[in-house]
Amino acid sequence: MTVEERQPDLVPTTGSVQLVPDPRSLEALGRNHTLEAALAELVDNSIDAGARHVLIRFVRDGGRLVRLLVIDDGSGMGDNRIDIAMTVGGSRSYDDGEIGRFGLGLKAASFSQARSVTVVSAARGQNAVGRRWQMAKAKQDYRCEIVDHAFALSQLAHDWGFPPSQTGTLVRWDDVKGFPTVDNEAAVERFLQGAFAKIRAHLGLIFHRILDGTDLRLLLDVEDAGDVVLRTDVPSLDPFGYAKTGAAGWPKRIRAGRGTRKLVLECHIWPGRSNNDEFRLDGNLIERQGLYIYYNDRLVQWGGWNGLCHADKQLNLARIALNIDGDVEQMMSLKPEKNGVEVGPEFGPSVFAAAAAEGTTFADYTDRARGVLKDANRRRRVRQAVLPPGSGFAPKVRRAFSRELPLKDEDPIDIRWKRLPAEDFFEINREERVLWLNQRYRRALAGGRDGSLNDLPVIKALLFLLTENIFAGQNMGPRDKDNIEVWQAILTAAAREETS
Ligand SMILES: Nc1ncnc2c1ncn2[C@@H]1O[C@H](COP(=O)(O)OP(=O)(O)OP(=O)(O)O)[C@@H](O)[C@H]1O
Ligand SMILES: [Mg+2]
């Protein structure tokens, strides 16, 4: 019997040759990146360098878009560091909390978008330095060009519209593949509008914790023939930014796994009729349900269930926040593009085995999220239109009405105070659409204070809910009249009690 026959796993070898990657492989880097995802990689690096300002600038010349710059006031790089920075897979040690980890981001992002990338940088106490990768040259022999020192310095010393800094880095992309190749004004405008919207939405989302939790400012503008136009701040976009939870008692935590293999899933349920930017995100709701995974506060996955369940419309209110600060053995590992995670064999089983403190399971969570959406849809179907509340109601109360109920396109009901002849608490004037309240109880109800136009919002809202259909009906039937008599008697007694 030969060796192979006895040990089928064994591959016999007779030596080794070194096969370095062909420089051509550079071109394949980062092929998955969109423009906004590529920019996120550069912003990652600026954040790791401790920048307080990061500016993304499109440069337009003679109508045509010619380049893109990302400038920061972070700690910068000296000669040694910049060579490692430009190396594919270049390695250094990382501090806790840094977003960088693979040594790929800058190169993958840049080559996915541009045929030439220049980096100039200044670190404290060191000369400004610069390097340039040109795809056409790099592909032949991995040769990286050294940028003239004075040029590097002049670029960094330029006024970028944020406080000047001794240190910082500028990344410049020329020959950007995705830019329109025409100088047609309208086409360029359209491109910029679309790009701005995508960049704001994407960067606002993935950096929302960092934008909200630190003094980092992320700026976006266009330089057009020397003038700066369209400058905006990228605002944070919190995928958990609801005003009030969709279900009492939620979010709840589910702890999956144990020891070094532990993950804490914070399970949120959005309110049923949400329609704000934080809920809609890019509008693709079915893909925005599921796991939101943060790596050192940078979002590295924004939706998706990773095999825990199937995405379906009924689960649109379910979003889970999960923090990792590195790969979790057997459970989860980060993709180099930082646009998702791969889950290991223990992930699913340990989530299904886990229960929150009071015994809530993952199945309870998805059931509840489905239930909240179902209820909201049911309620929405049967809600009848009401007359709009008019003057006398605080604007926030009016907004709450219009959020919850369809409003008829008719004259509103005002609610006002005057001295009514008898001790009656209220009077309904259907012709003028006014609900009068008796002035004599006003001070007492307001706790001894003088009232203002929109005072006593709770009492007014309750009365509106009670009497709206009296105003809305064609004419008052005997039942309506009897109801008014009952309310009058009880509310007058209550109001007198307030004054006594
Ligand atoms: N704006 C910057 N300021 C300071 N240093 C930078 C900047 N951009 C890049 N660098 C340096 O270049 C290195 C390489 O960056 P690159 O994005 O390619 O990889 P990484 O951040 O180390 O890892 P990852 O692939 O996870 O992004 C960084 O580790 C950092 O040292
Ligand atoms: Mg990086």
XYZ file of C-alpha atoms and ligand atoms in Angstrom:
532
model
C 0.000 0.000 0.000
C 1.313 3.496 -0.905
C 1.330 6.396 1.534
C -1.672 7.959 -0.249
C -3.708 4.835 0.061
C -3.054 4.507 3.775
C -3.679 8.204 4.603
C -6.094 9.692 2.070
C -5.972 13.109 3.794
C -2.278 13.510 3.259
C -0.987 15.444 0.234
C 2.694 14.656 -0.276
C 4.848 17.730 -1.161
C 8.422 17.974 -2.387
C 9.367 21.629 -1.702
C 7.961 25.142 -2.199
C 8.125 28.161 -4.546
C 7.246 31.740 -3.600
C 4.457 33.152 -5.753
C 3.869 36.855 -5.058
C 0.540 38.180 -6.310
C 0.642 39.726 -9.730
C 0.173 43.510 -9.449
C -2.808 43.082 -11.756
C -4.705 41.853 -8.685
C -4.847 45.454 -7.446
C -7.556 46.109 -9.958
C -9.897 43.583 -8.451
C -9.777 45.211 -5.006
C -12.922 46.722 -3.665
C -15.034 45.931 -6.662
C -18.085 45.732 -4.400
C -17.938 49.301 -3.210
C -20.455 51.978 -4.083
C -19.248 55.576 -3.959
C -20.796 56.152 -0.539
C -19.404 52.905 0.885
C -15.945 53.794 -0.444
C -16.138 57.225 1.179
C -17.130 55.557 4.436
C -13.778 53.701 4.400
C -11.919 57.002 4.154
C -14.024 58.521 6.922
C -13.258 55.441 9.063
C -9.569 56.240 8.763
C -10.103 59.913 9.630
C -12.063 58.927 12.718
C -9.299 56.505 13.773
C -6.852 59.397 13.377
C -8.927 61.400 15.866
C -10.229 63.957 13.359
C -12.821 66.506 14.494
C -13.574 67.656 10.959
C -13.816 65.557 7.831
C -14.684 67.280 4.579
C -15.773 65.457 1.445
C -15.399 67.751 -1.553
C -16.369 67.278 -5.183
C -14.269 69.479 -7.479
C -15.828 70.826 -10.636
C -13.896 72.603 -13.339
C -15.257 74.022 -16.579
C -18.601 72.396 -15.775
C -17.100 68.935 -15.451
C -16.459 66.984 -12.272
C -12.734 66.357 -12.136
C -11.882 65.003 -8.679
C -12.923 64.151 -5.214
C -11.114 65.073 -2.002
C -11.427 63.925 1.577
C -9.622 66.155 4.040
C -9.340 65.706 7.784
C -7.654 67.348 10.754
C -6.630 64.082 12.391
C -3.184 63.108 13.640
C -1.752 62.482 10.154
C 1.161 60.308 9.048
C 4.913 60.627 8.680
C 7.219 58.925 6.155
C 7.132 55.406 7.600
C 3.501 55.331 8.372
C 2.408 56.526 4.939
C 4.270 53.706 3.198
C 2.470 51.157 5.331
C -0.751 53.039 4.687
C -0.363 52.727 0.924
C 0.530 49.031 1.089
C -2.245 46.574 0.344
C -2.745 44.704 3.611
C -0.077 46.901 5.244
C -0.111 46.020 8.909
C 0.188 48.005 12.080
C -1.080 47.524 15.602
C -4.503 48.882 16.421
C -5.728 50.466 19.641
C -8.967 49.382 21.284
C -11.894 51.127 19.708
C -10.350 51.659 16.278
C -12.435 50.931 13.204
C -9.465 49.903 11.043
C -8.406 46.291 11.156
C -7.582 44.711 7.787
C -5.124 47.153 6.213
C -7.247 47.254 3.073
C -9.869 49.982 3.316
C -8.054 52.950 1.796
C -6.752 50.962 -1.156
C -9.908 48.977 -1.838
C -12.081 52.081 -1.571
C -9.845 54.199 -3.757
C -9.215 51.662 -6.517
C -12.893 50.837 -6.682
C -13.647 54.467 -7.534
C -10.621 56.087 -9.157
C -7.676 55.366 -11.416
C -5.370 57.522 -9.347
C -5.191 58.082 -5.603
C -2.953 60.609 -3.897
C -2.491 60.804 -0.146
C -0.728 63.734 1.507
C -0.349 63.983 5.233
C 1.339 65.775 8.087
C 1.945 64.374 11.562
C 3.074 66.357 14.582
C 6.732 67.340 14.356
C 7.276 65.725 10.958
C 7.532 66.947 7.391
C 4.474 66.794 5.200
C 4.632 63.679 3.022
C 2.724 62.326 0.077
C 2.309 59.224 -2.085
C 0.415 58.468 -5.236
C -0.818 55.213 -6.678
C -1.649 55.365 -10.362
C -3.444 52.260 -11.428
C -1.778 52.109 -14.834
C 1.736 52.168 -13.284
C 0.955 50.155 -10.188
C -0.380 47.300 -12.293
C 3.037 46.826 -13.882
C 5.305 46.585 -10.872
C 3.605 47.855 -7.684
C 5.457 51.160 -7.963
C 4.097 53.964 -5.785
C 5.162 57.558 -6.511
C 6.554 59.956 -3.912
C 4.766 63.304 -3.917
C 6.762 66.521 -3.808
C 7.086 67.735 -0.240
C 6.241 71.392 -0.992
C 3.136 70.367 -2.907
C 2.006 68.169 -0.014
C 2.505 71.038 2.393
C 0.595 73.528 0.221
C -2.366 71.173 -0.088
C -2.615 70.733 3.654
C -2.189 74.443 4.363
C -5.154 75.380 2.148
C -8.194 76.892 3.896
C -10.729 74.088 3.880
C -13.414 75.993 5.710
C -12.779 74.468 9.107
C -10.334 75.580 11.819
C -6.723 75.205 10.591
C -4.704 72.346 12.058
C -1.000 71.457 12.230
C -1.765 67.855 11.388
C -4.099 66.154 8.983
C -4.512 64.095 5.860
C -5.876 64.682 2.391
C -6.920 61.884 0.072
C -7.457 62.815 -3.545
C -9.119 60.715 -6.231
C -8.525 61.635 -9.865
C -10.113 59.961 -12.865
C -13.112 58.913 -10.846
C -14.871 56.098 -12.655
C -18.425 56.935 -11.610
C -18.380 60.651 -12.500
C -20.382 61.766 -15.536
C -18.080 62.045 -18.523
C -19.947 65.050 -19.908
C -19.846 68.702 -18.906
C -23.572 69.089 -19.487
C -24.737 71.343 -16.647
C -28.014 69.536 -15.996
C -26.465 66.069 -16.045
C -23.769 67.087 -13.557
C -26.358 68.744 -11.288
C -28.456 65.592 -11.331
C -25.448 63.449 -10.561
C -24.442 65.672 -7.643
C -27.938 65.749 -6.235
C -28.171 61.971 -6.288
C -24.673 61.523 -4.872
C -25.294 64.010 -2.056
C -28.520 62.279 -1.064
C -26.872 58.849 -0.997
C -23.781 60.042 0.860
C -25.813 61.890 3.486
C -28.127 58.944 4.039
C -25.374 56.320 4.132
C -22.756 58.128 6.176
C -25.423 59.625 8.466
C -26.616 56.098 9.179
C -23.397 54.171 9.636
C -21.712 56.894 11.699
C -24.816 57.984 13.625
C -23.469 56.976 17.026
C -20.169 58.711 16.433
C -21.873 61.854 15.070
C -24.227 61.959 18.065
C -21.694 60.922 20.677
C -18.593 62.952 19.765
C -17.852 66.400 18.376
C -16.976 65.031 14.937
C -18.355 67.111 12.063
C -18.796 65.508 8.693
C -18.992 68.081 5.910
C -19.899 67.809 2.262
C -19.513 70.408 -0.481
C -18.655 71.206 -4.086
C -15.875 73.448 -5.319
C -16.897 75.031 -8.573
C -14.250 77.088 -10.390
C -12.743 78.124 -7.056
C -16.039 78.861 -5.245
C -17.374 76.628 -2.522
C -21.041 75.817 -3.008
C -23.638 73.461 -1.541
C -21.851 72.972 1.768
C -23.837 70.822 4.183
C -23.286 68.905 7.386
C -24.045 65.210 7.229
C -26.677 64.770 9.959
C -26.877 61.582 11.990
C -29.642 59.134 11.120
C -30.451 56.835 14.028
C -32.167 53.595 12.930
C -33.555 53.345 16.473
C -34.689 56.982 16.533
C -38.353 56.562 17.427
C -40.060 58.889 19.931
C -41.909 56.149 21.808
C -41.528 52.391 21.676
C -44.036 50.431 19.600
C -44.741 48.047 22.482
C -44.600 48.661 26.227
C -41.692 46.863 27.873
C -39.546 46.823 24.735
C -36.674 46.955 23.859
C -35.680 43.758 25.641
C -32.318 42.080 25.713
C -31.649 38.562 24.619
C -28.289 37.172 25.725
C -26.971 34.523 23.375
C -23.979 32.286 24.130
C -21.705 32.695 27.105
C -18.181 33.607 28.151
C -16.076 34.895 25.284
C -18.759 33.807 22.874
C -21.490 36.038 24.204
C -23.677 38.401 22.197
C -26.363 40.696 23.578
C -29.244 41.359 21.207
C -31.191 44.491 22.063
C -34.549 43.862 20.437
C -36.536 46.939 19.475
C -40.043 47.329 18.126
C -40.816 50.495 16.201
C -44.231 52.106 16.630
C -46.821 50.899 14.150
C -47.347 53.935 11.972
C -43.796 55.224 11.739
C -42.932 57.309 8.752
C -39.888 59.381 9.740
C -36.489 59.330 8.005
C -35.014 57.194 10.775
C -37.563 54.493 10.056
C -37.634 54.723 6.279
C -33.848 55.025 5.800
C -33.300 54.242 2.112
C -36.917 53.205 1.658
C -36.121 49.527 1.320
C -37.943 48.513 4.486
C -37.859 44.784 4.024
C -34.059 44.878 3.923
C -33.828 47.311 6.832
C -35.456 44.950 9.365
C -33.221 42.669 11.425
C -29.730 43.081 12.807
C -27.914 46.394 13.204
C -24.377 45.490 14.132
C -21.950 48.028 15.565
C -18.207 47.522 15.479
C -16.721 50.069 17.862
C -19.805 52.248 17.313
C -19.485 52.129 13.526
C -22.436 50.378 11.907
C -21.142 47.407 9.913
C -24.500 45.850 9.097
C -27.806 47.672 8.662
C -30.550 45.082 8.500
C -30.801 41.418 7.548
C -31.464 38.378 9.700
C -28.349 36.273 9.000
C -30.383 33.103 8.937
C -32.350 33.737 12.152
C -35.575 34.064 10.199
C -36.901 35.148 6.828
C -37.443 38.793 6.057
C -41.122 39.444 5.499
C -43.272 42.573 5.502
C -44.867 41.631 8.810
C -41.504 42.098 10.527
C -40.822 45.632 9.314
C -40.950 47.044 12.854
C -38.262 44.687 14.194
C -34.710 45.996 14.536
C -32.038 44.561 16.796
C -28.960 46.445 17.984
C -25.830 44.403 18.610
C -22.331 45.563 19.590
C -19.111 43.761 18.752
C -15.547 44.850 19.280
C -14.004 42.082 17.216
C -14.830 38.675 15.811
C -16.773 36.455 18.187
C -15.490 32.932 17.859
C -17.969 30.536 16.240
C -20.578 33.294 16.257
C -19.724 36.233 14.070
C -16.930 37.675 11.958
C -16.623 40.979 10.179
C -16.389 41.263 6.390
C -13.412 43.345 5.240
C -15.696 45.753 3.350
C -17.443 46.401 6.694
C -20.803 45.976 5.021
C -21.955 42.902 6.874
C -20.902 39.999 9.050
C -20.587 36.316 8.478
C -22.164 34.196 11.151
C -20.624 31.035 12.527
C -22.305 27.714 13.337
C -23.098 28.648 16.944
C -24.878 31.891 16.197
C -28.356 30.653 15.264
C -28.598 27.859 17.853
C -27.417 30.076 20.711
C -29.914 32.829 19.831
C -32.758 30.327 19.737
C -31.643 28.823 23.047
C -31.421 32.183 24.761
C -34.054 33.955 26.796
C -34.154 37.496 28.115
C -34.295 38.082 31.876
C -38.035 37.476 32.113
C -37.838 34.536 29.788
C -38.505 36.304 26.506
C -37.250 34.338 23.531
C -36.420 35.291 19.985
C -39.722 33.771 18.868
C -41.611 35.919 21.411
C -39.883 38.922 19.935
C -40.789 38.281 16.333
C -44.369 37.413 17.360
C -44.700 40.672 19.243
C -43.232 42.724 16.384
C -45.670 41.106 13.957
C -48.556 41.714 16.347
C -47.803 45.421 16.755
C -47.798 45.921 13.001
C -50.996 43.946 12.555
C -52.791 45.971 15.241
C -51.633 49.230 13.738
C -52.871 48.215 10.302
C -56.214 47.124 11.707
C -56.692 50.339 13.636
C -55.749 52.414 10.650
C -58.429 50.754 8.548
C -61.346 51.556 10.838
C -60.411 55.088 11.914
C -63.042 57.578 10.822
C -62.290 61.106 9.744
C -62.991 63.865 12.276
C -63.314 67.644 12.063
C -59.969 69.361 12.548
C -59.263 70.974 15.943
C -58.809 74.741 15.511
C -57.766 77.636 17.720
C -57.466 77.063 21.438
C -55.577 73.787 20.938
C -51.796 73.767 21.325
C -50.003 73.039 18.006
C -48.587 69.805 19.408
C -52.071 68.598 20.321
C -53.317 69.456 16.837
C -50.401 67.543 15.350
C -51.213 64.539 17.493
C -54.779 64.575 16.185
C -53.661 64.798 12.582
C -51.135 62.022 13.116
C -53.677 59.667 14.597
C -56.844 60.486 12.683
C -57.778 61.473 9.161
C -59.072 65.067 9.285
C -62.054 66.264 7.267
C -61.452 69.104 4.874
C -63.922 71.397 6.679
C -63.902 74.370 9.042
C -62.206 73.499 12.311
C -63.734 73.419 15.763
C -62.414 76.204 17.997
C -62.408 75.897 21.748
C -62.707 79.166 23.670
C -63.579 80.684 27.017
C -66.340 83.147 27.856
C -68.604 83.831 30.770
C -71.643 81.644 30.188
C -74.954 82.834 31.676
C -75.566 79.943 34.005
C -73.099 77.728 35.853
C -72.933 75.412 32.852
C -69.459 74.109 32.174
C -69.684 74.263 28.375
C -71.841 75.269 25.455
C -71.885 73.849 21.980
C -72.378 76.267 19.093
C -72.725 74.143 16.004
C -73.268 76.974 13.547
C -70.065 78.788 14.476
C -68.227 75.570 15.311
C -67.159 76.794 18.713
C -67.045 74.823 21.908
C -67.397 77.449 24.620
C -66.021 76.842 28.098
C -67.241 78.791 31.078
C -64.691 81.438 32.047
C -65.696 81.238 35.720
C -63.896 77.874 36.128
C -60.774 78.801 34.194
C -58.467 79.933 37.014
C -59.379 77.054 39.257
C -58.788 74.515 36.508
C -55.492 76.162 35.647
C -54.328 75.699 39.235
C -54.781 79.399 40.111
C -52.774 80.685 37.164
C -54.048 83.026 34.458
C -54.917 81.134 31.331
C -53.496 81.616 27.861
C -54.938 80.879 24.431
C -53.776 77.257 24.344
C -54.160 76.527 28.053
C -55.469 73.326 29.642
C -54.574 71.003 26.762
C -55.703 67.816 28.490
C -59.207 69.033 29.305
C -59.613 70.503 25.828
C -58.439 67.354 24.091
C -60.835 65.242 26.184
C -63.764 67.532 25.422
C -62.941 67.500 21.746
C -62.916 63.712 21.694
C -66.249 63.692 23.543
C -68.118 66.243 21.447
C -66.616 66.040 17.960
C -69.428 63.912 16.552
C -72.041 66.377 17.830
C -70.398 69.034 15.644
C -70.003 66.637 12.749
C -73.607 65.352 12.536
C -76.138 66.910 10.144
C -78.573 67.723 12.936
C -78.850 66.840 16.580
C -81.049 63.862 17.364
C -82.712 63.201 20.733
C -79.854 60.939 21.676
C -77.290 63.704 21.105
C -79.353 66.130 23.165
C -79.591 63.654 25.984
C -75.856 63.017 25.878
C -75.154 66.735 26.109
C -77.448 66.969 29.120
C -75.618 64.154 30.866
C -72.152 65.607 30.143
C -73.297 69.060 31.206
C -74.633 67.858 34.544
C -71.580 65.786 35.382
C -68.935 68.208 34.156
C -70.585 71.166 35.852
C -70.615 69.294 39.151
C -66.967 68.412 38.638
C -66.011 71.991 37.735
C -67.784 73.364 40.801
C -65.877 70.870 42.870
C -62.626 72.284 41.396
C -63.543 75.828 42.482
C -64.733 74.917 45.969
N -6.882 59.913 7.197
C -5.868 59.222 7.752
N -5.201 59.751 8.798
C -4.187 59.059 9.387
N -3.789 57.825 8.997
C -4.421 57.249 7.975
C -5.487 57.919 7.286
N -5.914 57.109 6.292
C -5.175 55.993 6.370
N -4.284 56.067 7.364
C -3.320 55.025 7.753
O -3.320 54.095 6.717
C -3.547 52.786 7.237
C -4.230 51.954 6.198
O -5.550 52.344 6.013
P -6.584 51.320 5.419
O -7.930 51.937 5.471
O -6.099 50.850 4.105
O -6.521 50.100 6.410
P -6.927 50.055 7.952
O -7.716 51.252 8.310
O -5.690 49.826 8.737
O -7.825 48.750 7.992
P -9.227 48.500 7.250
O -8.947 47.676 6.058
O -10.014 47.782 8.262
O -9.770 49.830 6.899
C -4.346 53.029 8.484
O -4.197 51.963 9.390
C -3.713 54.309 9.005
O -2.549 54.022 9.726
Mg -9.427 51.825 7.138
